[in-house]
Coordinates of C-alpha atoms (C1' of nucleotides) in Angstrom, one line a residue:
Chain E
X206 CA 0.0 0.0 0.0
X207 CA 1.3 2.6 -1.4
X208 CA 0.5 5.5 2.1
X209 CA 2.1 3.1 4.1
X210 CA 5.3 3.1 2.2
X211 CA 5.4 6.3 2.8
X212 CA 5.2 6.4 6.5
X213 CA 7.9 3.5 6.8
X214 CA 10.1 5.9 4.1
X215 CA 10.2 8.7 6.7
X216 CA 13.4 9.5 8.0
X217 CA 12.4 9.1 11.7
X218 CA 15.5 10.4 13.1
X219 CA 14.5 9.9 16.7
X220 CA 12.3 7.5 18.3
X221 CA 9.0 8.4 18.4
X222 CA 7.7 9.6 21.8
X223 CA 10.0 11.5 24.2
X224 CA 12.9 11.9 21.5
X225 CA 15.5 14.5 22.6
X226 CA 14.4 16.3 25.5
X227 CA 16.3 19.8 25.0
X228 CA 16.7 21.1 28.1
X229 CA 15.0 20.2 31.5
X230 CA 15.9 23.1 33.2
X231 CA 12.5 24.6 34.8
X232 CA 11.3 27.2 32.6
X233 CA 9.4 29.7 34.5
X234 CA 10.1 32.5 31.8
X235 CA 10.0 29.7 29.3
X236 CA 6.4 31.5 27.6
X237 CA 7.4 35.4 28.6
X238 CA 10.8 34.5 26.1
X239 CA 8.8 32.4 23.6
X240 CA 8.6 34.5 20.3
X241 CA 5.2 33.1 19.1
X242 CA 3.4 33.4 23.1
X243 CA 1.0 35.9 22.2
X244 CA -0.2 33.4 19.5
X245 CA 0.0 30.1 21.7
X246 CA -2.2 28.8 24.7
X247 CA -1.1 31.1 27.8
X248 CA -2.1 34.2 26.0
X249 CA -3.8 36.4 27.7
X250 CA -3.3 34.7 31.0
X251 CA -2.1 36.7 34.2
X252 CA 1.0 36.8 35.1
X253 CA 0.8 34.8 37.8
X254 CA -1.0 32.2 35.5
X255 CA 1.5 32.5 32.7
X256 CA 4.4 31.9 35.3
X257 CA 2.4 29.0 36.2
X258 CA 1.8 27.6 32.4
X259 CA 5.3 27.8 32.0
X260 CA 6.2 25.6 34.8
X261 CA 4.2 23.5 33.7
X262 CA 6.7 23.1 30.5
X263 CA 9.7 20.7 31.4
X264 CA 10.5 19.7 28.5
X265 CA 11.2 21.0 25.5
X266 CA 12.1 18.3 22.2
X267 CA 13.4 18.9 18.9
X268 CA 12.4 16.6 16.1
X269 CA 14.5 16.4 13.0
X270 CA 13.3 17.1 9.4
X271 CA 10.5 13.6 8.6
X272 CA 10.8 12.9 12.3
X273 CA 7.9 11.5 14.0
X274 CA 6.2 13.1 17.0
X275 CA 3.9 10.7 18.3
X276 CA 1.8 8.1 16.5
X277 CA -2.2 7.2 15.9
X278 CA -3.3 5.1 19.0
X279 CA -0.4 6.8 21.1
X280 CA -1.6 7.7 24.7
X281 CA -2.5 11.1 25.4
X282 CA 0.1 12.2 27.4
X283 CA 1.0 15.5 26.6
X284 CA -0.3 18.4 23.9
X285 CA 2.2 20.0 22.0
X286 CA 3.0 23.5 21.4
X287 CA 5.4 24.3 18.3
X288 CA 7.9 26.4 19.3
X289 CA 10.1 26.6 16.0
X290 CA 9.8 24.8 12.7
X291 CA 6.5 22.7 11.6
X292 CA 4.5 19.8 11.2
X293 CA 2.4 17.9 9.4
X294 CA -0.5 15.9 11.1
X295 CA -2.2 12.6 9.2
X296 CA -5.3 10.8 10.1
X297 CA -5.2 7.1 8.6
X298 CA -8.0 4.9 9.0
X299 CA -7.7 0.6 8.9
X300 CA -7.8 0.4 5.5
X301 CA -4.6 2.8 5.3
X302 CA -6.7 5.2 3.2
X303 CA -5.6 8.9 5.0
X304 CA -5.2 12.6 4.6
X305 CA -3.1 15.3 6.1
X306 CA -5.1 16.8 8.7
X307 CA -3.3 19.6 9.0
X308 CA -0.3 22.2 8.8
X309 CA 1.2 23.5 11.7
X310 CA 3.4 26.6 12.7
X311 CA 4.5 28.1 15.6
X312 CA 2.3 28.9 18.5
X313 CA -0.1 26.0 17.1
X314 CA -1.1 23.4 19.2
X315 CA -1.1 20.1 18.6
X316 CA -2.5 16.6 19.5
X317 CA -6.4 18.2 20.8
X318 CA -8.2 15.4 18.6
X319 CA -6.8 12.9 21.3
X320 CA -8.8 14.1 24.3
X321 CA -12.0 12.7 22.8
X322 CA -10.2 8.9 23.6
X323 CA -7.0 9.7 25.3
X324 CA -5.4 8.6 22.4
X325 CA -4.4 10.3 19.5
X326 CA -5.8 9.5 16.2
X327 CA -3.5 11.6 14.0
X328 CA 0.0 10.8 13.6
X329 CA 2.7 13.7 13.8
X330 CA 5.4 14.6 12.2
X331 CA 7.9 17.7 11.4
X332 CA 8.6 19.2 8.2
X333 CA 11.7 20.7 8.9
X334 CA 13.9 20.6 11.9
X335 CA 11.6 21.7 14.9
X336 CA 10.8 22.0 18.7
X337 CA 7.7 21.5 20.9
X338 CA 7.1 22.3 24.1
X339 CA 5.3 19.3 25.5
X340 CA 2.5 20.0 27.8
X341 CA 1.3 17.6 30.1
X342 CA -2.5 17.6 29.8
X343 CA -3.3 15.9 32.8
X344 CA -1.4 18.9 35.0
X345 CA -3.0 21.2 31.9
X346 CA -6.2 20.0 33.1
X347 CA -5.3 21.1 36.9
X348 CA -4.2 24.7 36.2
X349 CA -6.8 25.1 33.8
X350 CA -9.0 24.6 37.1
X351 CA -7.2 27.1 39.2
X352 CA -7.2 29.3 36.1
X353 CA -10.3 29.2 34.6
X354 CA -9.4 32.0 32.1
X355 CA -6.4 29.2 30.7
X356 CA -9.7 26.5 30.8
X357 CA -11.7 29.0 28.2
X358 CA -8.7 29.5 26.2
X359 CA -8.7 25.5 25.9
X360 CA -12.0 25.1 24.9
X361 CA -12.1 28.0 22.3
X362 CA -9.2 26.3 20.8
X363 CA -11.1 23.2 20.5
X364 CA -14.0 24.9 19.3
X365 CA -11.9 26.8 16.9
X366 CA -10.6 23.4 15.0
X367 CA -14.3 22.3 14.4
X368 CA -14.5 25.6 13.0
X369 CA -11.6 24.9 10.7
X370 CA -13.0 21.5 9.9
X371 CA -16.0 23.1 8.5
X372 CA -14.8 25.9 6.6
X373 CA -12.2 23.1 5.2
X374 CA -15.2 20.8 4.6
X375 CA -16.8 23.9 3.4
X376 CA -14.1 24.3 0.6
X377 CA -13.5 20.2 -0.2
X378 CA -17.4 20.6 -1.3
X379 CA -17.8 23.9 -2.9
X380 CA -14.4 25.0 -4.4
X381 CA -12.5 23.9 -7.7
X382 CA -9.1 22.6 -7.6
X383 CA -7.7 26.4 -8.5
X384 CA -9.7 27.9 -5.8
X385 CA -8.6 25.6 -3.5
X386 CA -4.5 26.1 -3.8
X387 CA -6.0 29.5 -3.6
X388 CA -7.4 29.4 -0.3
X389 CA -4.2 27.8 0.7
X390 CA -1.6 29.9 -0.6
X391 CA -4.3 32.6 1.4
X392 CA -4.3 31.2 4.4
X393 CA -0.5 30.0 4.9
X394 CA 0.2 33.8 4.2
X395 CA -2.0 34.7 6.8
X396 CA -0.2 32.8 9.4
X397 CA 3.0 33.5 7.9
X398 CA 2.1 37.2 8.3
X399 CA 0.5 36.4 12.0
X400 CA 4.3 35.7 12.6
X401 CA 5.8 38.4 11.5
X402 CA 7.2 37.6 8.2
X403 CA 6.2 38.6 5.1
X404 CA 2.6 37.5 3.4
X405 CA 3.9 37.9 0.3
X406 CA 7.1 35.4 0.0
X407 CA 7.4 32.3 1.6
X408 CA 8.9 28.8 1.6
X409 CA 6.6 25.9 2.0
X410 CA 7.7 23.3 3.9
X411 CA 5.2 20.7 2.8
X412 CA 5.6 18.5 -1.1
X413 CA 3.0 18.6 -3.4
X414 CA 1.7 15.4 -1.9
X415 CA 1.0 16.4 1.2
X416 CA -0.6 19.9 -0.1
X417 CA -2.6 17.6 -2.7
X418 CA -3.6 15.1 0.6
X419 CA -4.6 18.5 2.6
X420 CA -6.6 20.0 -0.4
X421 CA -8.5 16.9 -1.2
X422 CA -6.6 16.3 -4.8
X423 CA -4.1 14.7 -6.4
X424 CA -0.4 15.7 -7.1
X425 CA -0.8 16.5 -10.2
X426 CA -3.9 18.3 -10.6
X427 CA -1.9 20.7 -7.6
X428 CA 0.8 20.9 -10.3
X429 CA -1.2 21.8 -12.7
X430 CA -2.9 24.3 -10.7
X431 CA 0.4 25.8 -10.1
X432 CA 1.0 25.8 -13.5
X433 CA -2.0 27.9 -13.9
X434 CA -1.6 30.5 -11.4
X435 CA 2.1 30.6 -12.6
X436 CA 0.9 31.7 -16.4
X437 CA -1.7 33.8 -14.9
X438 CA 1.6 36.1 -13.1
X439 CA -0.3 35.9 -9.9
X440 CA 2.3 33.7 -7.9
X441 CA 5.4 32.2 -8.9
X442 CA 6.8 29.2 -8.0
X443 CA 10.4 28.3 -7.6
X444 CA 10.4 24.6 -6.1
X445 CA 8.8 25.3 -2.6
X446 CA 9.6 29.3 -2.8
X447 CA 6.6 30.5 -3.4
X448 CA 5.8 34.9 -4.4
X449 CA 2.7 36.1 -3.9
X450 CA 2.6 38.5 -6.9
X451 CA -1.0 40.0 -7.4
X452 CA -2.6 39.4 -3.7
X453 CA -6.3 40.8 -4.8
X454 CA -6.7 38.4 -8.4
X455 CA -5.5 35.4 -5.9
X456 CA -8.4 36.2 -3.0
X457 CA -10.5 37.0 -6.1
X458 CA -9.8 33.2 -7.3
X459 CA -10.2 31.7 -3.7
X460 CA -13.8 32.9 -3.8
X461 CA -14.6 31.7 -7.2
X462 CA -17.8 33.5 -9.1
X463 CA -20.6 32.3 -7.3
X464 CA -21.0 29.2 -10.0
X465 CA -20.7 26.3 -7.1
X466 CA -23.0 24.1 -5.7
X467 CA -25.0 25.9 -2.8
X468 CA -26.3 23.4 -0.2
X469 CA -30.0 23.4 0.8
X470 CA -30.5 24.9 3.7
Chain N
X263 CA -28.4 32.2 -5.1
X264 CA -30.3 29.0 -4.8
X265 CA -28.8 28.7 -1.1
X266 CA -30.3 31.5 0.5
X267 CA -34.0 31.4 -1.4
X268 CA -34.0 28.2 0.3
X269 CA -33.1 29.6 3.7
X270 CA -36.0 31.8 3.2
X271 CA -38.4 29.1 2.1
X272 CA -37.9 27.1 5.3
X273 CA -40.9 26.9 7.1
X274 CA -39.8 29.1 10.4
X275 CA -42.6 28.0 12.3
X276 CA -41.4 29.6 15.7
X277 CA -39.2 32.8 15.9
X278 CA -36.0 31.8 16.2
X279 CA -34.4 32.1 19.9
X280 CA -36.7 31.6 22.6
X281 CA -39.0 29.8 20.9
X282 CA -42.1 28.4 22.8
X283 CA -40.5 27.8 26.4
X284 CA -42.0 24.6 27.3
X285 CA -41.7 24.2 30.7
X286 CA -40.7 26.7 33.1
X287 CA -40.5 24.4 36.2
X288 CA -37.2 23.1 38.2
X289 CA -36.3 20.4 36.1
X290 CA -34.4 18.5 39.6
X291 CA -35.2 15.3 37.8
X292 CA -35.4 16.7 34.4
X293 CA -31.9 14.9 33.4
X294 CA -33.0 11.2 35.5
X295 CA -35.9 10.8 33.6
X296 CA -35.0 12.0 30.1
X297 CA -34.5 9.3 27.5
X298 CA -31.3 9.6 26.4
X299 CA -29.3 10.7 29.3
X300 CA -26.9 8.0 29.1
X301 CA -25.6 9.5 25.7
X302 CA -26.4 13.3 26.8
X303 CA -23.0 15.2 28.5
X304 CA -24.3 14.7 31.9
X305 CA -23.5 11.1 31.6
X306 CA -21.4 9.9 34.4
X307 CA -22.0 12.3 36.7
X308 CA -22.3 12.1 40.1
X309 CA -25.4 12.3 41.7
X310 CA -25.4 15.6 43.2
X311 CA -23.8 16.6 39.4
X312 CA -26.6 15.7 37.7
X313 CA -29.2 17.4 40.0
X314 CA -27.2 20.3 39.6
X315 CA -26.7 20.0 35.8
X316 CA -30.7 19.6 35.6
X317 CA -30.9 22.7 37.5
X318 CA -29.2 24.1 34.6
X319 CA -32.0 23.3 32.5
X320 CA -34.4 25.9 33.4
X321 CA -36.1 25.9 29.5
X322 CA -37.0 23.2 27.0
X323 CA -38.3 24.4 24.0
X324 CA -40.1 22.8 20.7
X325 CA -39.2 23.7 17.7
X326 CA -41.8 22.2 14.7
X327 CA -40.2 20.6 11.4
X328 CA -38.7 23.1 9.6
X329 CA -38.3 25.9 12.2
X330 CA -35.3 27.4 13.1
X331 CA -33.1 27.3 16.9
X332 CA -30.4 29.6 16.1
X333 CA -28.7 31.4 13.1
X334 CA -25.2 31.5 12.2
X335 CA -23.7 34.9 13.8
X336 CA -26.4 34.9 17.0
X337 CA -24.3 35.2 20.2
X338 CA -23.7 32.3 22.2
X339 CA -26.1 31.9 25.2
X340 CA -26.7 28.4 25.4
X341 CA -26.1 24.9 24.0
X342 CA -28.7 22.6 23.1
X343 CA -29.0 18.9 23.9
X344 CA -31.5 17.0 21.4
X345 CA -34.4 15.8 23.5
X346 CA -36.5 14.5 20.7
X347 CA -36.8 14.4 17.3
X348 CA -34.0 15.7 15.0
X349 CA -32.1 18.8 13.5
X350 CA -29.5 19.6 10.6
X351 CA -27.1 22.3 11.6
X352 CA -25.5 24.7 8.3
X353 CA -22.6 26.5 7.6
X354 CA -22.6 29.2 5.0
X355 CA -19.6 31.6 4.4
X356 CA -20.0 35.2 3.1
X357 CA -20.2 34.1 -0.6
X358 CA -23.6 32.2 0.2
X359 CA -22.1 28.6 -0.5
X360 CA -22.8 26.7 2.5
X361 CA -22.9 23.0 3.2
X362 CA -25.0 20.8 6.2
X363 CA -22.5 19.8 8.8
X364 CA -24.5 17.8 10.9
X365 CA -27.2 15.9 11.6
X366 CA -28.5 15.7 15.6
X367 CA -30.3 13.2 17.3
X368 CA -31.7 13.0 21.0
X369 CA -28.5 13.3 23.1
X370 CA -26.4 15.1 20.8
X371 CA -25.3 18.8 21.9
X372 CA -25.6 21.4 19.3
X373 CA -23.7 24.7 19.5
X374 CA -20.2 23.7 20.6
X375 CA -18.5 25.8 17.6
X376 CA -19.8 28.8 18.6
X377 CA -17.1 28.7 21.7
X378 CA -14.8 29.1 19.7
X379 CA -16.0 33.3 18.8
X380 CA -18.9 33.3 21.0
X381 CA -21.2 33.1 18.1
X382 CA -22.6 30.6 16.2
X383 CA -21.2 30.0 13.0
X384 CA -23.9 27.6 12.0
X385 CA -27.5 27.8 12.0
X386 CA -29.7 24.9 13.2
X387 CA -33.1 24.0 11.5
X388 CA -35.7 20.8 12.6
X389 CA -36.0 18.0 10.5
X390 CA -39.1 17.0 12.6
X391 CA -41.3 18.5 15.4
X392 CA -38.2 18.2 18.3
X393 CA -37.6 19.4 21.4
X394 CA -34.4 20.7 23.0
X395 CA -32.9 21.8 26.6
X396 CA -31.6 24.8 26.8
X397 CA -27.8 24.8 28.5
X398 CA -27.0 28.2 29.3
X399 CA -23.0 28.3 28.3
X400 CA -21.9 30.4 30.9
X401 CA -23.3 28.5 33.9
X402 CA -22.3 25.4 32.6
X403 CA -18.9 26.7 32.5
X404 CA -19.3 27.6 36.4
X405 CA -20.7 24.2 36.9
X406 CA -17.9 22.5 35.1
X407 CA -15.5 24.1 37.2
X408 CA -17.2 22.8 40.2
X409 CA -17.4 19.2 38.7
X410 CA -14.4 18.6 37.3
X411 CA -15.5 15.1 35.5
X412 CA -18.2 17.6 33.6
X413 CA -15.1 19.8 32.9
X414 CA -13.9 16.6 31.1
X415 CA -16.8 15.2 29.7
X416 CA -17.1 18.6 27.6
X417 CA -13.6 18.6 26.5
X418 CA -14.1 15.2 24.9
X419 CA -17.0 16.1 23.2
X420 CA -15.2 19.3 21.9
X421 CA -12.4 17.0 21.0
X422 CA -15.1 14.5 19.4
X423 CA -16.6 16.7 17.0
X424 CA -13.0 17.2 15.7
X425 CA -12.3 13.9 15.3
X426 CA -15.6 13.4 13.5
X427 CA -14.6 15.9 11.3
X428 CA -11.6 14.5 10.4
X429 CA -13.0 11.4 9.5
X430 CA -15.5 13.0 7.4
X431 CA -13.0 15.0 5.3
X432 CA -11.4 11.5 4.9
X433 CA -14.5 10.4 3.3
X434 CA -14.8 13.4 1.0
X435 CA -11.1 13.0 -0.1
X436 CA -11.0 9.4 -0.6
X437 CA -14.6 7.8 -1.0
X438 CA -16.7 7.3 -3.9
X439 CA -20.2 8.4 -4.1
X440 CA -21.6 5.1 -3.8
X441 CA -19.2 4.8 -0.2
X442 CA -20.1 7.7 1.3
X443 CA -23.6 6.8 0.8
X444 CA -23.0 3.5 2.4
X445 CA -21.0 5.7 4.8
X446 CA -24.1 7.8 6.1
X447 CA -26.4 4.5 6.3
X448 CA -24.2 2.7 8.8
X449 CA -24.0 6.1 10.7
X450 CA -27.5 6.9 11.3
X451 CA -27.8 3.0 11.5
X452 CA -25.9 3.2 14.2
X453 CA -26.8 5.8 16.4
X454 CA -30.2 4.7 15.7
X455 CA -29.3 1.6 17.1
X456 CA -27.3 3.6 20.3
X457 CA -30.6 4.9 20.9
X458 CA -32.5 1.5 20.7
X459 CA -34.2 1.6 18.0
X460 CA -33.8 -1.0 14.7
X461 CA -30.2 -0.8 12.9
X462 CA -31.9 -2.2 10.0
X463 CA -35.0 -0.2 9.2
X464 CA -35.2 3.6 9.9
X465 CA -36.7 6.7 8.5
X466 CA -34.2 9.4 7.0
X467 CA -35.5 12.6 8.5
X468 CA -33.8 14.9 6.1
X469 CA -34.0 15.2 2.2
X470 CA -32.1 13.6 -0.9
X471 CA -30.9 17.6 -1.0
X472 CA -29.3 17.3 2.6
X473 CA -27.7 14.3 2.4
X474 CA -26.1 15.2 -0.7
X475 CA -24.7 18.7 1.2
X476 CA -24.1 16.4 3.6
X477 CA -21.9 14.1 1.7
X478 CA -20.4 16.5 -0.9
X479 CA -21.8 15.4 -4.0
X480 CA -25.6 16.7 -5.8
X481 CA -28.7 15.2 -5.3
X482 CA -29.1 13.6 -8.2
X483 CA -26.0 11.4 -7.6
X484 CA -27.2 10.7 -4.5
X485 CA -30.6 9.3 -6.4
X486 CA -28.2 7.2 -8.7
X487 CA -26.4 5.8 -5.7
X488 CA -29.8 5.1 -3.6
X489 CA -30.7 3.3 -7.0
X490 CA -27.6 1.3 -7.6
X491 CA -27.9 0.4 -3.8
X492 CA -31.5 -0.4 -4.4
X493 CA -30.4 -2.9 -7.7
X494 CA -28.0 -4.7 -6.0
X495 CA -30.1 -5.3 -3.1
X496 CA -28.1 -4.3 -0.9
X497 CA -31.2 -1.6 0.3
X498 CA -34.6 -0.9 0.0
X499 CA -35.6 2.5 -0.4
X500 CA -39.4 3.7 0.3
X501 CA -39.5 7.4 0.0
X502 CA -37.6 8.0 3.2
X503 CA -37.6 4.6 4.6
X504 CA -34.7 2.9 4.8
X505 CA -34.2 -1.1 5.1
X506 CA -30.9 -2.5 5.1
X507 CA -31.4 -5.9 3.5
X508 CA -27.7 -6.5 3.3
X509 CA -25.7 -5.1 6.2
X510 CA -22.3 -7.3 5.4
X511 CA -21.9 -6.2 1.6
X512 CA -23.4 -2.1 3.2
X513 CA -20.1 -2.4 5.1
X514 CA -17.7 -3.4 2.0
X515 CA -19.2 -1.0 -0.3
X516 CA -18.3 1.6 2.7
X517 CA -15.0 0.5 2.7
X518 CA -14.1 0.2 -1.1
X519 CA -11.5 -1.6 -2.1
X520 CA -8.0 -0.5 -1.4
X521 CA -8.2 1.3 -4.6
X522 CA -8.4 4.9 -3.7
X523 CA -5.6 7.7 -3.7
X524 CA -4.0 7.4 0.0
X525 CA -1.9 10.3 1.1
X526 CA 1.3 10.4 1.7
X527 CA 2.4 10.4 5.1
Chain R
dC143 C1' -58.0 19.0 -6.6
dG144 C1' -54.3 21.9 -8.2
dG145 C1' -50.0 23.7 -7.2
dT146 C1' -45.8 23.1 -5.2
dT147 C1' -42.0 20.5 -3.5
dA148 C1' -39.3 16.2 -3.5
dG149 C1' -37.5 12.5 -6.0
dT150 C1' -36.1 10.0 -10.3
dT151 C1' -33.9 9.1 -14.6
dG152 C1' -31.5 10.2 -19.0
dA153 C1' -28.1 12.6 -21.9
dT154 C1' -24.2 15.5 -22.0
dG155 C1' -20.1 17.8 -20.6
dA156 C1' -16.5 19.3 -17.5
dA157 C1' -13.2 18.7 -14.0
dT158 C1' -10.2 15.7 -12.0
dT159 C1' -8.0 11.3 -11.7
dT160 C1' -5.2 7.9 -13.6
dC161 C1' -1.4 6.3 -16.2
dA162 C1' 2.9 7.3 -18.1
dA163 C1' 7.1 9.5 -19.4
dC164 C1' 10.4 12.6 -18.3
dG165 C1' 13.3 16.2 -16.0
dA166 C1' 15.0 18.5 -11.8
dA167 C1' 16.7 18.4 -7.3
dC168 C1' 18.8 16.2 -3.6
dG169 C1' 21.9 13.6 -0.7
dT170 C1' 25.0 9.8 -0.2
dG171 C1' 29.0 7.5 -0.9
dG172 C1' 33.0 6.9 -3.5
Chain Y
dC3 C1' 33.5 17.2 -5.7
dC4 C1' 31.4 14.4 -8.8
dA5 C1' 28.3 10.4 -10.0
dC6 C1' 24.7 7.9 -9.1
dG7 C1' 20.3 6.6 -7.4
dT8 C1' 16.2 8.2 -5.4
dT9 C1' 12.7 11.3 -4.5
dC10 C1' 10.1 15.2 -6.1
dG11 C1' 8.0 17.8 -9.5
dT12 C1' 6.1 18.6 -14.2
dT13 C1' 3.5 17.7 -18.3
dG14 C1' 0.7 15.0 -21.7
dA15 C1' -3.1 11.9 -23.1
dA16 C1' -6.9 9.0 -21.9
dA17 C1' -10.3 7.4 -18.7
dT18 C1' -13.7 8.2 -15.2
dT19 C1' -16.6 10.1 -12.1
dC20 C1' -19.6 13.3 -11.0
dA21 C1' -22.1 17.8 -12.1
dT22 C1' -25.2 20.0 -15.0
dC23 C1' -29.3 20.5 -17.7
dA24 C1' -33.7 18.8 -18.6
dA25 C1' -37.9 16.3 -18.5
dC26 C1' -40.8 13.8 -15.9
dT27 C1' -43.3 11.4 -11.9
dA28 C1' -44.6 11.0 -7.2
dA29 C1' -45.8 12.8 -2.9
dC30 C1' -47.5 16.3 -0.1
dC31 C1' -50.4 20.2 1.6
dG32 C1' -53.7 23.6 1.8

DNA sequence: CGGTTAGTTGATGAATTTCAACGAACGTGG
DNA sequence: CCACGTTCGTTGAAATTCATCAACTAACCG
């Protein structure tokens, strides 16, 4: 099978699980240094709560480009905050049929899909040379008692990934190949631009594969849509350096004209 | 646009909101006596939990087939538990494309991705005459926090409705029509059969047009499928009647046959 | 009973997948 | 540092699935 191939071909340069712990030094200015805090899950929090969050951070691992973080059926042990670098997360059901679930940059957190079973249903893995801060989600549970601000945060982010899901599912229903890599190219800018670099020129750390399993499509047809976009001057492409050259035709090409398939409702 | 014409022509039999308050009473028992509270988010509370959580539910309200319970953009104020009968929930962007994300059945809790902004993003419409208890969102977060196992319980089904979702956009990236038809029968076979009634014989609530949203496809593909499905006597159809005649082959057309793309990973 | 909505079926066409060949980039070891 | 093998990306042609358009029937409701 060919998915499964794929998963055995990964470099996993460290042992998946608690690979590499970086330092174990207590952090309790671990999230006041982080560049990406005001984007991660202590935002917002007092001080007193942040110092708290941050003690709750041990450990820190890096993950080597292809490594694996943790694995479908893994026990929920910890979320994981991306500190530098990125991921890629894939849902696989028994048949070995999957998808990418999703992309992830710093100040994401990762592995909330395992609280439904205490196991996590997505495997993880980095697309470049990374770090996470591992947060122990029993102990996340406590503090998110005494700090019920930190126990909102949690379940807006929750809330906020069904919210993804649908405006994904939205787009996997509604939108054509083109506008789809549209909507893409939109929203990793977005982020990118969330993080302080520029919206306009970026690297993507993800192949064509995994941006064809995210979008619903095959490689090729994300080729070719490349292809397009390319003749059309509004990006170009230079292997995974991507330039956003006309910003308003691509948004204008996310949304499409109106000619899709409107549900009932 | 097609979509909205048909929001409009939904029979909005009650305003939407507070719509006919059923019962004003102290439900103490409301929660002990209901139907489906072993699938409801009170489950597994404590004794003195559950009072309080039917405390909670100050308001049931009925909503008649076709009428609305919220809109997409209407602030949070509560969620709603299914107490009878059965809704669809929608989610339209800003272009008027829109899709049905769900369908509810007694015990399910409707509302959850409004956390996320404090609004609700979808908007929620009855398949049949229904009831639902009202769960006003910020007490329950003040109850939560006094019963830590509700605090839980809520997380997981936040954390359930992702994983639902992922496994959904699995089935729009790499299932055939005819699968994802089979798909949706062994789901609402299912939870029909959760809720003790017949796995094998049911009565779809919604229309060919909402299972198509529903599934990502039109609905005359869904008619096809339902035909093919019918040929092969693997189903019998009756207007909305559903029999499952063949619940072994149901499950391998579900699955396919290997022969799908699989992502990389 | 008539008008509307829901569901069915056929013919056609378009978008995407599939299959295939090839070129570019990468990194590993000599 | 180059050569080789592998992976990644690109492009073309054919096949397939599903959407679209259209006509028609059945069910439903006042």
């Amino acid at each position: 099978m060919h998915s499964s191939l794929n998963v055995v071909s990964e470099k996993v340069s460290q042992p998946i699980g608690l690979a590499c712990p970086v330092d174990l030094l207590s952090y309790k200015t671990a999230c006041n240094d982080c560049r990406v805090r005001a984007l991660c899950l202590p935002t917002g929090l007092s001080r007193q709560g942040n110092d708290r969050f941050s003690e709750l951070i041990s450990q820190r691992i890096r993950i080597n480009k292809g490594g694996g973080l943790y694995q479908a059926s893994d026990p929920l042990e910890f979320l994981y905050a991306v500190r530098f670098g990125s991921f890629k997360t894939c849902f696989t059901n028994v048949e070995g049929q999957g998808l990418v679930t999703n992309f992830w940059m710093p100040g994401d957190i990762m592995g909330c899909d395992a609280i439904s079973t205490n196991r996590h249903v997505c495997c993880a893995f980095a697309l470049e040379d990374s770090e996470v801060c591992l947060i122990p989600y029993k102990r996340l549970e406590t503090l998110a008692h005494e700090f019920p601000f930190l126990q909102q945060s949690l379940n807006r982010l929750l809330s906020s990934e069904i919210v993804r899901d649908h405006k994904r599912l939205l787009m996997m229903c509604n939108f054509s190949a083109e506008e789809r890599l549209a909507s893409f190219l939109l929203g990793l800018s977005k982020r990118y631009a969330e993080r302080g670099f520029s919206a306009h020129g970026f690297v993507l750390r993800m192949s064509r594969d995994d941006i064809a399993s995210y979008l619903g499509l095959r490689l090729e047809t994300i080729c070719r849509s490349i292809a397009h976009l390319r003749q059309l001057e509004i990006v170009t492409f230079g292997g995974r350096t991507v330039e956003i050259l006309n910003m308003p035709a691509l948004k204008a090409l996310e949304h499409g004209y109106g000619h899709h398939c409107a549900a009932s409702m």
